[in-house]
GROMACS .gro file of C-alpha atoms in nm:
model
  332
    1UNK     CA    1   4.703  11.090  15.328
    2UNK     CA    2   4.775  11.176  14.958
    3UNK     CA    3   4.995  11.474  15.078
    4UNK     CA    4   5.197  11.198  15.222
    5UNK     CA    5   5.249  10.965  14.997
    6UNK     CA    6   5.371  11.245  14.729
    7UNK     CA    7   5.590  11.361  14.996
    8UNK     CA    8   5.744  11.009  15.080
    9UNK     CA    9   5.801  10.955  14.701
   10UNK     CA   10   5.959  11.311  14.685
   11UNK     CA   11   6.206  11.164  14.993
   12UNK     CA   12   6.290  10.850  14.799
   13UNK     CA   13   6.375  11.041  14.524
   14UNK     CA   14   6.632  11.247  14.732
   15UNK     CA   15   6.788  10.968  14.898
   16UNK     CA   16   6.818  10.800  14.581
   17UNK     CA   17   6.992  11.075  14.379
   18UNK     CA   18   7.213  11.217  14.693
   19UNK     CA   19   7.307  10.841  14.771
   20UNK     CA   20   7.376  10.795  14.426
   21UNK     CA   21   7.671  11.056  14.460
   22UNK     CA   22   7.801  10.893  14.779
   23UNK     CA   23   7.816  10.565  14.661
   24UNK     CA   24   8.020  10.680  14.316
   25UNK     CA   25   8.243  10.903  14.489
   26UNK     CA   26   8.349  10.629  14.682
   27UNK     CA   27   8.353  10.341  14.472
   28UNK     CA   28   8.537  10.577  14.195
   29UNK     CA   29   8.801  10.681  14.568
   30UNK     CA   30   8.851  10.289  14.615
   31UNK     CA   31   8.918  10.241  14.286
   32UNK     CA   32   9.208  10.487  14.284
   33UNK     CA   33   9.305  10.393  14.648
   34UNK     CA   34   9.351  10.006  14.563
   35UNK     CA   35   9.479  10.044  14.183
   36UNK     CA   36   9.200   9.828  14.085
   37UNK     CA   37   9.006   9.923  13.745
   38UNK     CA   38   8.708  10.122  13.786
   39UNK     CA   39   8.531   9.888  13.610
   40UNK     CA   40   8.626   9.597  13.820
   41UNK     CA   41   8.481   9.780  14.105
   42UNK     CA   42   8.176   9.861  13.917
   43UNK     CA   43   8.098   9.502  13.831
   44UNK     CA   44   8.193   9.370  14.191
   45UNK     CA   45   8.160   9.548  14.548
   46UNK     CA   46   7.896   9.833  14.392
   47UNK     CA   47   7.686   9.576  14.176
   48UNK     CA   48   7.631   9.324  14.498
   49UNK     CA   49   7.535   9.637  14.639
   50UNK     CA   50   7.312   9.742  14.388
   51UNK     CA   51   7.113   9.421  14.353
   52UNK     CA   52   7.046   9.388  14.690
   53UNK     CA   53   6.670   9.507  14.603
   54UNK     CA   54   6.667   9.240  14.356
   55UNK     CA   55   6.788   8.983  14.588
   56UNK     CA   56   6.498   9.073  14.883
   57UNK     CA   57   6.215   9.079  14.646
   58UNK     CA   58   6.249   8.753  14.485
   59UNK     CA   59   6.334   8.545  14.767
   60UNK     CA   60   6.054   8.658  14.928
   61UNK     CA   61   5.816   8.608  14.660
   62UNK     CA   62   5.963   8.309  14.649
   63UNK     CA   63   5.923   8.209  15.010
   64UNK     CA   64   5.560   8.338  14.981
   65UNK     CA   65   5.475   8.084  14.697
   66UNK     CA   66   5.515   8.360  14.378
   67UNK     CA   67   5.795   8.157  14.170
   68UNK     CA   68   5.713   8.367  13.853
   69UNK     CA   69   5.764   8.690  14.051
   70UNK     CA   70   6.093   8.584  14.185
   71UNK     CA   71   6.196   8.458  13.805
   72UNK     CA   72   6.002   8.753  13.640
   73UNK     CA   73   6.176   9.017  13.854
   74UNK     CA   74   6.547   8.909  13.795
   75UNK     CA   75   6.481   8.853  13.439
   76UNK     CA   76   6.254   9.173  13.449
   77UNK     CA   77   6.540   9.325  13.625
   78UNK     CA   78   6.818   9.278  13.330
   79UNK     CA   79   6.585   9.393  13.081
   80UNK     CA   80   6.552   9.711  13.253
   81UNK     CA   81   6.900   9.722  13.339
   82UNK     CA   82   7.047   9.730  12.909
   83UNK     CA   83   6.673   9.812  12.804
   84UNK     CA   84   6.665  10.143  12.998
   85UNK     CA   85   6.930  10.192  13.214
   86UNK     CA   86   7.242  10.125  12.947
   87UNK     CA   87   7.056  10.257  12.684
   88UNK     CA   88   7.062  10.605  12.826
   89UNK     CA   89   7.396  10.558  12.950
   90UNK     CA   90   7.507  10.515  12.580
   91UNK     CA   91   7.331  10.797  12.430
   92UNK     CA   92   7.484  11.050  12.696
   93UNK     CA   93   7.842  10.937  12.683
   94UNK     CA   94   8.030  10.713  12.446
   95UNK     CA   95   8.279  10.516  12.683
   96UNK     CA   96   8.603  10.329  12.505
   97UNK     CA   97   8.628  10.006  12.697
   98UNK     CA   98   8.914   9.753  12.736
   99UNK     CA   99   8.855   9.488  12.497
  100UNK     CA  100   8.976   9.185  12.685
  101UNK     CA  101   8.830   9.265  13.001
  102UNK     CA  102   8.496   9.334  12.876
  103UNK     CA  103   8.474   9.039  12.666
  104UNK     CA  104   8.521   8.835  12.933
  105UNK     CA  105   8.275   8.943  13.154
  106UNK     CA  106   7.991   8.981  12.906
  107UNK     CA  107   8.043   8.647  12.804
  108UNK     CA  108   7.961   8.519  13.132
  109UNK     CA  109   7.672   8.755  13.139
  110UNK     CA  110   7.525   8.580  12.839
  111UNK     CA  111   7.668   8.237  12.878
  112UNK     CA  112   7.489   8.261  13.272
  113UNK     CA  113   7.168   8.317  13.121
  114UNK     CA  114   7.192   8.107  12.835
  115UNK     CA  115   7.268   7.818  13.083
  116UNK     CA  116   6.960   7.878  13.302
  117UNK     CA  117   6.775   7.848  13.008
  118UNK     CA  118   6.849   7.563  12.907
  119UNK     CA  119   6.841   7.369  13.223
  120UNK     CA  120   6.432   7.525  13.307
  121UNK     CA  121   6.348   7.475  12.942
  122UNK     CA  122   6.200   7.137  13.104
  123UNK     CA  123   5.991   7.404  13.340
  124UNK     CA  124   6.186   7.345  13.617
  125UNK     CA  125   6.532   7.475  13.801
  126UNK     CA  126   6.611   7.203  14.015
  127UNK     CA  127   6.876   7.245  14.290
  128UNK     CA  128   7.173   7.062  14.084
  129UNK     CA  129   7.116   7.281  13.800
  130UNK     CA  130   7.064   7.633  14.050
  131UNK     CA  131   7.490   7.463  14.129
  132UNK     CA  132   7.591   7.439  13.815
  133UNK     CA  133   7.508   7.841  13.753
  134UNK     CA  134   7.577   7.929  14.105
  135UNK     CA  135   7.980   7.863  13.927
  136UNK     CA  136   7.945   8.165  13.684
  137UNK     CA  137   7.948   8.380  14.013
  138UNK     CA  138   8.259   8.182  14.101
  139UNK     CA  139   8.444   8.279  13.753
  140UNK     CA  140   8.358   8.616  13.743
  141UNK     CA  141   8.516   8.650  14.034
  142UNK     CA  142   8.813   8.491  13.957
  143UNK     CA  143   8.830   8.669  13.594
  144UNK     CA  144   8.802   9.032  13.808
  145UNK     CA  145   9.086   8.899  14.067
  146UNK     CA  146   9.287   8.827  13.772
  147UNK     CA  147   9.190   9.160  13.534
  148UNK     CA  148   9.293   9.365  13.882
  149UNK     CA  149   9.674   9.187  13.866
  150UNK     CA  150   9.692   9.220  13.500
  151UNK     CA  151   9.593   9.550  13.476
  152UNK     CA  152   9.773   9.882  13.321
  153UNK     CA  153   9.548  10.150  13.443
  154UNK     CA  154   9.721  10.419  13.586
  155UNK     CA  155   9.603  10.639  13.916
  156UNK     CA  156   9.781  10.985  14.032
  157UNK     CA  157   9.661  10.886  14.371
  158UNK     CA  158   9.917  10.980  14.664
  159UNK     CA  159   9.879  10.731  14.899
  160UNK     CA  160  10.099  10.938  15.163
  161UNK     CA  161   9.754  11.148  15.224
  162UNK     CA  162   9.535  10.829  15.335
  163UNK     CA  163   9.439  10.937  15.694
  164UNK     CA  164   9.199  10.723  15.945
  165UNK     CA  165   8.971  10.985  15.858
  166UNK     CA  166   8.945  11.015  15.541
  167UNK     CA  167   8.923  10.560  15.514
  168UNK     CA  168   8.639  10.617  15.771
  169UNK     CA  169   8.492  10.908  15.588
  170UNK     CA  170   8.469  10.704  15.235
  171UNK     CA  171   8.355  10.377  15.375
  172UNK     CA  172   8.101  10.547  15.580
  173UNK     CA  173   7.947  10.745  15.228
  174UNK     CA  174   7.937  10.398  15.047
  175UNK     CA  175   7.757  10.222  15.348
  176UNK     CA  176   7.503  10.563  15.335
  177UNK     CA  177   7.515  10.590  15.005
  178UNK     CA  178   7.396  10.250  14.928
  179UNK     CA  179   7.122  10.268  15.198
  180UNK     CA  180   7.036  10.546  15.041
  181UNK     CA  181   6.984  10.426  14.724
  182UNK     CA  182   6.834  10.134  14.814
  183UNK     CA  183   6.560  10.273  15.121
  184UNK     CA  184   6.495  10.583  14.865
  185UNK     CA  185   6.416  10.292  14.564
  186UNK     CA  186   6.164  10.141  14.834
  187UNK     CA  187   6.001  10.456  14.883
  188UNK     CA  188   5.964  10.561  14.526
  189UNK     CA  189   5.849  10.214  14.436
  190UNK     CA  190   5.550  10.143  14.697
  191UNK     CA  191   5.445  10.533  14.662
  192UNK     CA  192   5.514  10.538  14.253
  193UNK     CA  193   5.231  10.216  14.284
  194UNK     CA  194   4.990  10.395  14.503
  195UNK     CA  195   4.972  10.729  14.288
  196UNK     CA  196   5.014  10.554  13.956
  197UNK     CA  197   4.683  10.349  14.088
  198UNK     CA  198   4.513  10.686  14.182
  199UNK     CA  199   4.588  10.783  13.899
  200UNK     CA  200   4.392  10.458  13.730
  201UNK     CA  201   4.697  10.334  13.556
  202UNK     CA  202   4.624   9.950  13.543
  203UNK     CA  203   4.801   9.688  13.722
  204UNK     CA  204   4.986   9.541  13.404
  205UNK     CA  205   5.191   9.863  13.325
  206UNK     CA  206   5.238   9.947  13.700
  207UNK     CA  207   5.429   9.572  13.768
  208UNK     CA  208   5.609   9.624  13.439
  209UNK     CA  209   5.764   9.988  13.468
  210UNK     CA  210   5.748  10.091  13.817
  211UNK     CA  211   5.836   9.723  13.994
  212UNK     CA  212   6.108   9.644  13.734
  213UNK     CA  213   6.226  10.008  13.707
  214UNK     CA  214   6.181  10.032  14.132
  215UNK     CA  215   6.422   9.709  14.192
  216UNK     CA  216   6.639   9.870  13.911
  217UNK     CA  217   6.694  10.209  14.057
  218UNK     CA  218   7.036  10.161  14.221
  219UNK     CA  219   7.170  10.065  13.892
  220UNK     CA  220   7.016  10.352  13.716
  221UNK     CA  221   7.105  10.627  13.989
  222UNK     CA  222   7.521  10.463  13.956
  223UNK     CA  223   7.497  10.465  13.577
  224UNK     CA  224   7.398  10.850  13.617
  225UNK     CA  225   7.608  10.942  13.865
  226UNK     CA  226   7.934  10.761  13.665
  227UNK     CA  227   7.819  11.004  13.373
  228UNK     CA  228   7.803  11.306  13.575
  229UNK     CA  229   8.160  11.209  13.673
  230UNK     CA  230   8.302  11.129  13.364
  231UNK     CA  231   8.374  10.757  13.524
  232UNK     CA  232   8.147  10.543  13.291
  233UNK     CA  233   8.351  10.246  13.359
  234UNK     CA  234   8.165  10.210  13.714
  235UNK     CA  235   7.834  10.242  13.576
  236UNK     CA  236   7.946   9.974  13.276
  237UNK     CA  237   8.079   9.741  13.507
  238UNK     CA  238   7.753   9.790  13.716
  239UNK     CA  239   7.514   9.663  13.473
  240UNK     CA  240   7.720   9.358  13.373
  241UNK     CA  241   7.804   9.243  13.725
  242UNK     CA  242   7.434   9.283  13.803
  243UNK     CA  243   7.308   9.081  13.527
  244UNK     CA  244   7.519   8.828  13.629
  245UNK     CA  245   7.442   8.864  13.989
  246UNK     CA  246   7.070   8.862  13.874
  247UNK     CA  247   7.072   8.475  13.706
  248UNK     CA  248   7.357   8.340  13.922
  249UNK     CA  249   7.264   8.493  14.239
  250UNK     CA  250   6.882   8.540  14.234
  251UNK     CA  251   6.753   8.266  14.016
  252UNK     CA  252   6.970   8.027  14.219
  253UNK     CA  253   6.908   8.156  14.553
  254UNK     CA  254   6.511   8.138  14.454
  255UNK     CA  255   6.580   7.790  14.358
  256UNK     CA  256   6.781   7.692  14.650
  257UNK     CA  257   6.518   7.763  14.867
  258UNK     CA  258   6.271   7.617  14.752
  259UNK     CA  259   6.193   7.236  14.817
  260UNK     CA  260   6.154   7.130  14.471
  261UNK     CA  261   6.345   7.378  14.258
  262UNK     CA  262   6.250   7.703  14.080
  263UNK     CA  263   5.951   7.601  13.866
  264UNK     CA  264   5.820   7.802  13.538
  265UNK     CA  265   5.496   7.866  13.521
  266UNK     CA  266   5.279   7.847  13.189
  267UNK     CA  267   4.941   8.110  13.140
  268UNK     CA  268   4.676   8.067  12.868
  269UNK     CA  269   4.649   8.415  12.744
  270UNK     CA  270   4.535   8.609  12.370
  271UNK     CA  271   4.775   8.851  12.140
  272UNK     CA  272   4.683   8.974  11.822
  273UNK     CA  273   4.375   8.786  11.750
  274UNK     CA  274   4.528   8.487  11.892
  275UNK     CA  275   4.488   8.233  12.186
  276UNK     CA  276   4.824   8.049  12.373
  277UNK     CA  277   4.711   7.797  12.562
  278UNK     CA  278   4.971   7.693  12.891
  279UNK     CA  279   5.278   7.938  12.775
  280UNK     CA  280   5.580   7.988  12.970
  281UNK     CA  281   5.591   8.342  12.882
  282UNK     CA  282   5.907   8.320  13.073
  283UNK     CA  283   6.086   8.135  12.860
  284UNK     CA  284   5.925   8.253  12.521
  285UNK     CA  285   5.883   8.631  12.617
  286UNK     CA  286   6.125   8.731  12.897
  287UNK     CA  287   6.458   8.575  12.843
  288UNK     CA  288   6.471   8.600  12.466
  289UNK     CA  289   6.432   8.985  12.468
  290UNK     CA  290   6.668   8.967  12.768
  291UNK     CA  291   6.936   8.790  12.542
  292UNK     CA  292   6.895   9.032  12.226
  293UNK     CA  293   6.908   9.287  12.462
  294UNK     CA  294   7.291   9.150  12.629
  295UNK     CA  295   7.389   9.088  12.253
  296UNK     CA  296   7.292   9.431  12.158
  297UNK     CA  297   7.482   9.562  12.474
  298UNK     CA  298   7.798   9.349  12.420
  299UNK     CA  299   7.876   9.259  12.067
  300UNK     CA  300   7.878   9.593  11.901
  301UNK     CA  301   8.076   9.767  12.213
  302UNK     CA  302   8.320   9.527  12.173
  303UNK     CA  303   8.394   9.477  11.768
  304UNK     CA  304   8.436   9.865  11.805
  305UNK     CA  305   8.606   9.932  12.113
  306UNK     CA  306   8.361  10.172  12.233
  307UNK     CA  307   7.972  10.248  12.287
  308UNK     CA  308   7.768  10.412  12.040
  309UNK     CA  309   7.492  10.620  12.063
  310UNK     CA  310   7.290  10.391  11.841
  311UNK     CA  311   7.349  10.090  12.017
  312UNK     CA  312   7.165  10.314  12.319
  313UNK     CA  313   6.873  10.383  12.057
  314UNK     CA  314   6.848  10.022  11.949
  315UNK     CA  315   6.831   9.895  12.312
  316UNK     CA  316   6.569  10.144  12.439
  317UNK     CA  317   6.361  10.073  12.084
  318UNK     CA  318   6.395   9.710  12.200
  319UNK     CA  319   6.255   9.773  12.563
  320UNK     CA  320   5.952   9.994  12.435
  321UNK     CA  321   5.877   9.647  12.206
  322UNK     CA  322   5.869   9.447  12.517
  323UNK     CA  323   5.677   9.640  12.685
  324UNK     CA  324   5.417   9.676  12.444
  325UNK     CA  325   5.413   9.290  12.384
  326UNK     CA  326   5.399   9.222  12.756
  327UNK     CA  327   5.101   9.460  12.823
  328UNK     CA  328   4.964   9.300  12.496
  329UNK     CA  329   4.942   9.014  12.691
  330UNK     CA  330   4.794   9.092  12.978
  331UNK     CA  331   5.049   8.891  13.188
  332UNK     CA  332   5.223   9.121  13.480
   0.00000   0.00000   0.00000
């Protein structure tokens, strides 16, 4: 039995690295095929791909009666996403960025979440306000429509050599490429819990690295893959189209579904000597680390014109503080 849960986890981690290189290689091919910017395609076609893991476990925790899971693993989700996931990606490669572009799209990314907080700060995300953020999805589109007209990046690509082969051949390593990703993230995530629990590592730290990290896989395999390549723009445009996708997809979906909106739950719990009575950790824990995190991410990157490797430091030093904090308190 143990032989084969180490050997399923081995699997996922195959499918999830070897998918990883299909689904690059052929987002990075469509990107040169269609003149749009790599980036573009990063933050559209591969992140809705990507948070497809995101997407199936909060609406059914949701459907199962586990609001805070749904809300805990999108939010948990972007945190991981610029906490881990970014931060590596800027301490491997510095990437100059297109300053217009990626203003625009990280402002959504904060102004999204910034939004949803505001409407559950009355611990609720009723169905009119899950609409009103559901429209961020709707201008992010129409921003990355617009960047893909108004855009100057150049591709050598000879469009003379397209074949009905080689279309088939591409779309058929993004389909299995995603799959990949996303069946080997499954695997590594349900094994990762049942060895980590063999191996008595309790529940809080399991839910918070594993679960998060597990949902966040696809993003982290792209952002590693796009480095391999030299095509950081994919892996950028990734991690803000996924954050966006997380609050203006998941949150609303979650709240859509449900009868009476999205509610926010509040737990009694101790830190540092000291007793919270009925906290909505969510609110108080989760989203502001989540928001330091997308202003550490965006602000610097875009005053300069480029990532730094310190900016990567900061954000990982930033996600080793949550963590502590949210083992501290004993909530999962």
């Amino acid at each position: 039995m143990d032989i084969i849960v180490y050997l399923l986890f081995a699997l996922g981690l195959i499918l999830i690295i070897k998918g990883g290189d299909w689904f690059v290689d052929s987002a990075v091919w469509i990107a040169e095929v269609t003149g749009i910017p790599s980036i573009i395609i990063g933050a559209t076609i591969v992140s809705i791909a990507t948070t497809l893991p995101e997407l199936i476990v909060s609406v059914t925790a949701n459907l199962q009666g586990s609001s805070e899971m749904a809300i805990g693993n999108a939010v948990g989700s972007i945190i991981c996403n610029i906490g881990l996931i970014s931060s590596l990606g800027f301490i491997a490669l510095k990437n100059v960025i297109k300053k217009k572009l990626f203003l625009k799209k990280s402002m959504i990314m904060i102004g999204s979440l910034v939004v949803f907080t505001a409407f559950a700060w009355d611990l609720n995300f009723s169905h009119l306000e899950a609409g009103v953020v559901l429209l961020f999805i709707v201008l992010f589109l129409y921003y990355n429509i617009k960047g893909s007209k108004e855009s100057d990046e150049e591709y050598t690509f000879d469009k003379s050599t397209l074949t009905k082969q080689i279309i088939t051949k591409n779309v058929v390593l993004f389909v299995a490429g995603a799959t990949g990703i996303i069946l080997g993230a499954s695997l590594l995530v349900n094994n990762g819990q049942i060895i980590a629990k063999q191996l008595g590592v309790p529940e809080a730290i399991i839910s918070l690295t594993i679960i998060a990290l597990g949902t966040s896989l696809p993003e982290l395999t792209t952002m590693i893959s796009s480095i391999k390549k030299k095509n950081q723009d994919i892996g950028l445009g990734n991690i803000i189209g996924a954050n966006i996708l997380n609050v203006a997809l998941i949150l609303t979906s979650s709240s859509l579904i449900s009868s009476d909106g999205l509610p926010i739950m509040k737990y009694d719990f101790s830190l540092l000597g000291r007793e919270f009575i009925g906290f909505p950790n969510t609110l108080f824990i989760d989203v502001p680390f989540a928001l330091i995190l997308m202003l550490l991410f965006s602000v610097p990157t875009y005053f300069k014109g480029e990532t730094k490797k310190w900016q990567g430091f900061a954000m990982l030093t930033t996600y080793v503080l949550y963590l502590i904090i949210r083992v501290g308190t004993g909530i999962s």
